[in-house]
């Protein structure tokens, strides 16, 4: 079945630096890749997503890149701020899965002021 | 829209008791998902519904777990009897197409 691997499991950066989180997926039929941010005591919140017909998508300080050949996608956060500290999850789904997402294990990002 | 609503937010119960978690999806969404989150196993999909019909319940741990969706605006996840290893945060999410929107979760503690 579909599997999503996420690295690193923890990441610590200084405020203002960039942070990169990487995921790989196993099912070549996957065509939708969302990223979620989960703050302490809250449910995961969608922050950005990308579909397989696009190689890169950007929203202010957040960008996601997709390499379909390598079955690899990444989240990039620039100019990190303390409020970016949270757990980030990548996920993947494929057409016909009726919205079912396979999640990575999560990355705990700490941004030190 | 109020978003996905879950109740209760916190539940503490004793081993052997029945527990019922409730979820109200976002109006107009046609898919509903139940997840369990623990430190050890991360975010696990338990079951999901499409148009109120269970599509995949392969993530349900065992027969003690059951889920229903009697109509488009309500779903329940029941654990009977509960065990300490069921302690976790249970999330409900809903979607219309691809984007899933999560509720705030129910933190379940089984003593």
CSV table of C-alpha atoms in Angstrom, one decimal:
chain,number,residue,atom,x,y,z
A,1,UNK,CA,0.0,0.0,0.0
A,2,UNK,CA,0.9,3.7,-0.1
A,3,UNK,CA,3.6,4.8,2.3
A,4,UNK,CA,4.9,8.3,3.1
A,5,UNK,CA,8.3,8.8,4.8
A,6,UNK,CA,9.1,12.2,6.4
A,7,UNK,CA,12.4,13.6,7.5
A,8,UNK,CA,13.7,14.9,9.8
A,9,UNK,CA,11.6,14.0,12.8
A,10,UNK,CA,12.9,17.1,14.7
A,11,UNK,CA,14.4,20.3,13.4
A,12,UNK,CA,15.7,23.3,15.3
A,13,UNK,CA,16.6,26.5,13.6
A,14,UNK,CA,17.4,30.1,14.6
A,15,UNK,CA,14.8,32.8,13.9
A,16,UNK,CA,15.3,34.2,10.4
A,17,UNK,CA,16.9,31.0,9.0
A,18,UNK,CA,15.2,28.7,6.5
A,19,UNK,CA,13.7,25.3,7.3
A,20,UNK,CA,13.3,22.4,4.9
A,21,UNK,CA,11.2,19.2,5.5
A,22,UNK,CA,11.3,16.4,3.1
A,23,UNK,CA,8.9,13.6,2.2
A,24,UNK,CA,9.0,10.6,-0.1
A,25,UNK,CA,6.0,8.5,-1.3
A,26,UNK,CA,5.7,5.1,-2.7
A,27,UNK,CA,2.7,5.1,-4.9
A,28,UNK,CA,3.4,6.6,-8.3
A,29,UNK,CA,-0.4,7.2,-8.8
A,30,UNK,CA,-0.3,9.8,-6.0
A,31,UNK,CA,-1.2,13.2,-7.3
A,32,UNK,CA,-2.1,15.4,-4.4
A,33,UNK,CA,0.3,16.5,-1.7
A,34,UNK,CA,-0.9,18.7,1.2
A,35,UNK,CA,1.1,20.0,4.2
A,36,UNK,CA,-0.4,20.4,7.6
A,37,UNK,CA,0.7,22.4,10.6
A,38,UNK,CA,-0.3,21.3,14.1
A,39,UNK,CA,0.1,23.6,17.1
A,40,UNK,CA,0.0,22.3,20.6
A,41,UNK,CA,-3.5,21.2,21.7
A,42,UNK,CA,-5.0,21.8,18.2
A,43,UNK,CA,-5.9,19.8,15.2
A,44,UNK,CA,-3.8,19.8,12.0
A,45,UNK,CA,-4.4,22.8,9.8
A,46,UNK,CA,-3.8,22.8,6.0
A,47,UNK,CA,-1.1,25.4,5.2
A,48,UNK,CA,-0.3,24.6,1.5
A,49,UNK,CA,-0.8,21.9,-1.0
A,50,UNK,CA,0.4,20.9,-4.5
A,51,UNK,CA,-1.0,18.8,-7.2
A,52,UNK,CA,1.1,16.6,-9.5
A,53,UNK,CA,0.7,18.8,-12.6
A,54,UNK,CA,2.8,21.5,-10.8
A,55,UNK,CA,6.4,21.4,-9.8
A,56,UNK,CA,6.4,24.3,-7.3
A,57,UNK,CA,4.0,26.4,-5.4
A,58,UNK,CA,4.6,29.4,-3.1
A,59,UNK,CA,2.6,31.3,-0.6
A,60,UNK,CA,4.5,34.1,1.1
A,61,UNK,CA,7.2,32.5,3.3
A,62,UNK,CA,6.1,29.0,2.5
A,63,UNK,CA,6.9,27.0,-0.6
A,64,UNK,CA,6.4,23.4,-1.7
A,65,UNK,CA,8.4,21.6,-4.4
A,66,UNK,CA,7.5,18.3,-6.1
A,67,UNK,CA,9.7,15.9,-8.0
A,68,UNK,CA,7.4,13.2,-9.5
A,69,UNK,CA,10.3,11.2,-11.0
A,70,UNK,CA,11.9,10.8,-7.6
A,71,UNK,CA,8.6,10.6,-5.8
A,72,UNK,CA,9.8,13.3,-3.5
A,73,UNK,CA,8.3,16.6,-2.2
A,74,UNK,CA,9.5,19.2,0.2
A,75,UNK,CA,8.3,22.1,2.4
A,76,UNK,CA,10.4,25.2,2.5
A,77,UNK,CA,9.9,27.9,5.2
A,78,UNK,CA,12.0,31.1,4.8
A,79,UNK,CA,12.6,33.8,7.3
A,80,UNK,CA,11.4,31.6,10.1
A,81,UNK,CA,9.6,33.1,13.1
A,82,UNK,CA,9.0,31.7,16.6
A,83,UNK,CA,5.3,31.3,15.7
A,84,UNK,CA,6.3,28.8,13.0
A,85,UNK,CA,7.2,26.4,15.8
A,86,UNK,CA,4.9,23.4,15.5
A,87,UNK,CA,4.6,19.9,14.2
A,88,UNK,CA,4.4,19.7,10.4
A,89,UNK,CA,2.9,16.7,8.5
A,90,UNK,CA,3.1,15.9,4.9
A,91,UNK,CA,0.6,13.7,3.2
A,92,UNK,CA,-0.3,12.1,-0.2
A,93,UNK,CA,-3.4,10.8,-1.9
A,94,UNK,CA,-4.3,9.6,-5.4
A,95,UNK,CA,-7.2,10.1,-7.7
A,96,UNK,CA,-10.0,7.8,-6.8
A,97,UNK,CA,-9.0,7.5,-3.2
A,98,UNK,CA,-12.1,9.6,-2.2
A,99,UNK,CA,-9.9,12.0,-0.3
A,100,UNK,CA,-8.1,9.5,1.8
A,101,UNK,CA,-4.7,10.8,2.8
A,102,UNK,CA,-1.6,8.9,3.9
A,103,UNK,CA,0.3,11.0,6.4
A,104,UNK,CA,4.0,11.1,7.3
A,105,UNK,CA,5.1,10.8,10.9
A,106,UNK,CA,5.6,14.5,11.4
A,107,UNK,CA,8.5,16.9,12.0
A,108,UNK,CA,8.7,18.9,15.1
A,109,UNK,CA,10.1,22.3,14.2
A,110,UNK,CA,11.5,24.6,16.9
A,111,UNK,CA,12.4,28.2,15.9
A,112,UNK,CA,14.7,29.8,18.5
A,113,UNK,CA,14.5,33.6,19.0
B,1,UNK,CA,-18.8,28.3,9.1
B,2,UNK,CA,-17.9,27.0,12.6
B,3,UNK,CA,-15.6,24.3,11.1
B,4,UNK,CA,-15.6,20.7,12.2
B,5,UNK,CA,-17.0,20.3,15.7
B,6,UNK,CA,-16.0,17.5,18.1
B,7,UNK,CA,-17.4,16.7,21.5
B,8,UNK,CA,-16.4,16.2,24.1
B,9,UNK,CA,-13.0,17.9,24.0
B,10,UNK,CA,-11.7,15.9,26.9
B,11,UNK,CA,-12.9,12.5,28.3
B,12,UNK,CA,-11.6,10.6,31.3
B,13,UNK,CA,-13.1,7.2,31.9
B,14,UNK,CA,-12.3,4.0,33.6
B,15,UNK,CA,-11.3,0.8,31.9
B,16,UNK,CA,-14.3,-1.2,30.7
B,17,UNK,CA,-16.6,1.8,30.2
B,18,UNK,CA,-18.2,2.7,26.9
B,19,UNK,CA,-16.9,5.8,25.3
B,20,UNK,CA,-18.7,7.7,22.5
B,21,UNK,CA,-17.0,10.5,20.6
B,22,UNK,CA,-19.0,12.8,18.4
B,23,UNK,CA,-18.4,14.8,15.2
B,24,UNK,CA,-20.2,17.4,13.2
B,25,UNK,CA,-18.6,17.9,9.8
B,26,UNK,CA,-18.5,21.1,7.8
B,27,UNK,CA,-21.8,21.6,6.0
B,28,UNK,CA,-21.7,20.5,2.4
B,29,UNK,CA,-18.7,18.2,2.9
B,30,UNK,CA,-19.3,14.6,1.6
B,31,UNK,CA,-16.4,12.8,3.2
B,32,UNK,CA,-15.7,12.3,6.9
B,33,UNK,CA,-12.6,10.8,8.5
B,34,UNK,CA,-11.7,9.5,12.0
B,35,UNK,CA,-8.1,9.6,13.1
B,36,UNK,CA,-6.2,8.6,16.2
B,37,UNK,CA,-3.0,10.4,17.3
B,38,UNK,CA,-0.4,9.0,19.7
B,39,UNK,CA,3.2,9.8,20.3
B,40,UNK,CA,4.2,6.2,19.4
B,41,UNK,CA,2.2,5.8,16.2
B,42,UNK,CA,1.6,9.3,15.0
B,43,UNK,CA,-1.6,10.1,13.1
B,44,UNK,CA,-3.5,6.9,12.1
B,45,UNK,CA,-6.6,6.8,9.9
B,46,UNK,CA,-9.3,4.6,11.6
B,47,UNK,CA,-12.2,4.8,9.2
B,48,UNK,CA,-13.6,7.1,6.6
B,49,UNK,CA,-17.1,7.7,5.1
B,50,UNK,CA,-18.2,9.0,1.7
B,51,UNK,CA,-21.8,10.2,1.4
B,52,UNK,CA,-22.5,8.6,4.8
B,53,UNK,CA,-21.3,5.2,3.7
B,54,UNK,CA,-18.2,3.6,5.3
B,55,UNK,CA,-15.6,3.1,2.6
B,56,UNK,CA,-12.5,1.8,4.5
B,57,UNK,CA,-12.5,0.7,8.1
B,58,UNK,CA,-9.2,-1.3,7.9
B,59,UNK,CA,-7.6,1.1,10.4
B,60,UNK,CA,-10.1,0.2,13.1
B,61,UNK,CA,-8.0,-1.5,15.7
B,62,UNK,CA,-10.4,-4.2,16.8
B,63,UNK,CA,-14.0,-5.1,17.2
B,64,UNK,CA,-14.2,-2.8,20.3
B,65,UNK,CA,-14.2,0.1,18.0
B,66,UNK,CA,-17.3,1.0,15.8
B,67,UNK,CA,-18.3,4.1,13.9
B,68,UNK,CA,-21.5,5.3,12.4
B,69,UNK,CA,-22.7,8.2,10.2
B,70,UNK,CA,-26.5,8.2,10.3
B,71,UNK,CA,-26.7,11.4,8.3
B,72,UNK,CA,-24.5,14.0,6.6
B,73,UNK,CA,-24.1,16.2,9.6
B,74,UNK,CA,-23.2,13.7,12.4
B,75,UNK,CA,-20.9,10.8,13.1
B,76,UNK,CA,-19.9,8.9,16.2
B,77,UNK,CA,-16.9,6.7,17.1
B,78,UNK,CA,-17.6,4.3,19.9
B,79,UNK,CA,-15.2,2.2,22.0
B,80,UNK,CA,-16.7,-0.6,24.1
B,81,UNK,CA,-15.2,-1.7,26.4
B,82,UNK,CA,-12.4,0.9,26.6
B,83,UNK,CA,-8.9,0.0,27.6
B,84,UNK,CA,-5.9,2.1,28.8
B,85,UNK,CA,-4.1,1.6,25.5
B,86,UNK,CA,-7.0,3.5,23.8
B,87,UNK,CA,-5.8,6.7,25.4
B,88,UNK,CA,-5.0,9.1,22.6
B,89,UNK,CA,-6.3,12.2,20.8
B,90,UNK,CA,-9.1,11.4,18.4
B,91,UNK,CA,-9.6,13.7,15.4
B,92,UNK,CA,-12.5,14.0,13.0
B,93,UNK,CA,-11.9,15.6,9.6
B,94,UNK,CA,-14.2,16.4,6.7
B,95,UNK,CA,-13.6,17.2,3.1
B,96,UNK,CA,-15.5,18.1,-0.1
B,97,UNK,CA,-12.8,17.4,-2.6
B,98,UNK,CA,-9.2,16.9,-1.6
B,99,UNK,CA,-8.6,19.3,1.3
B,100,UNK,CA,-9.3,17.8,4.7
B,101,UNK,CA,-10.3,20.1,7.5
B,102,UNK,CA,-9.7,18.8,11.0
B,103,UNK,CA,-11.6,19.4,14.2
B,104,UNK,CA,-10.0,20.3,17.5
B,105,UNK,CA,-9.9,16.7,18.7
B,106,UNK,CA,-11.0,14.7,21.7
B,107,UNK,CA,-8.4,13.8,24.3
B,108,UNK,CA,-9.3,10.4,25.7
B,109,UNK,CA,-7.8,9.1,28.9
B,110,UNK,CA,-8.7,5.6,30.0
B,111,UNK,CA,-7.6,4.8,33.5
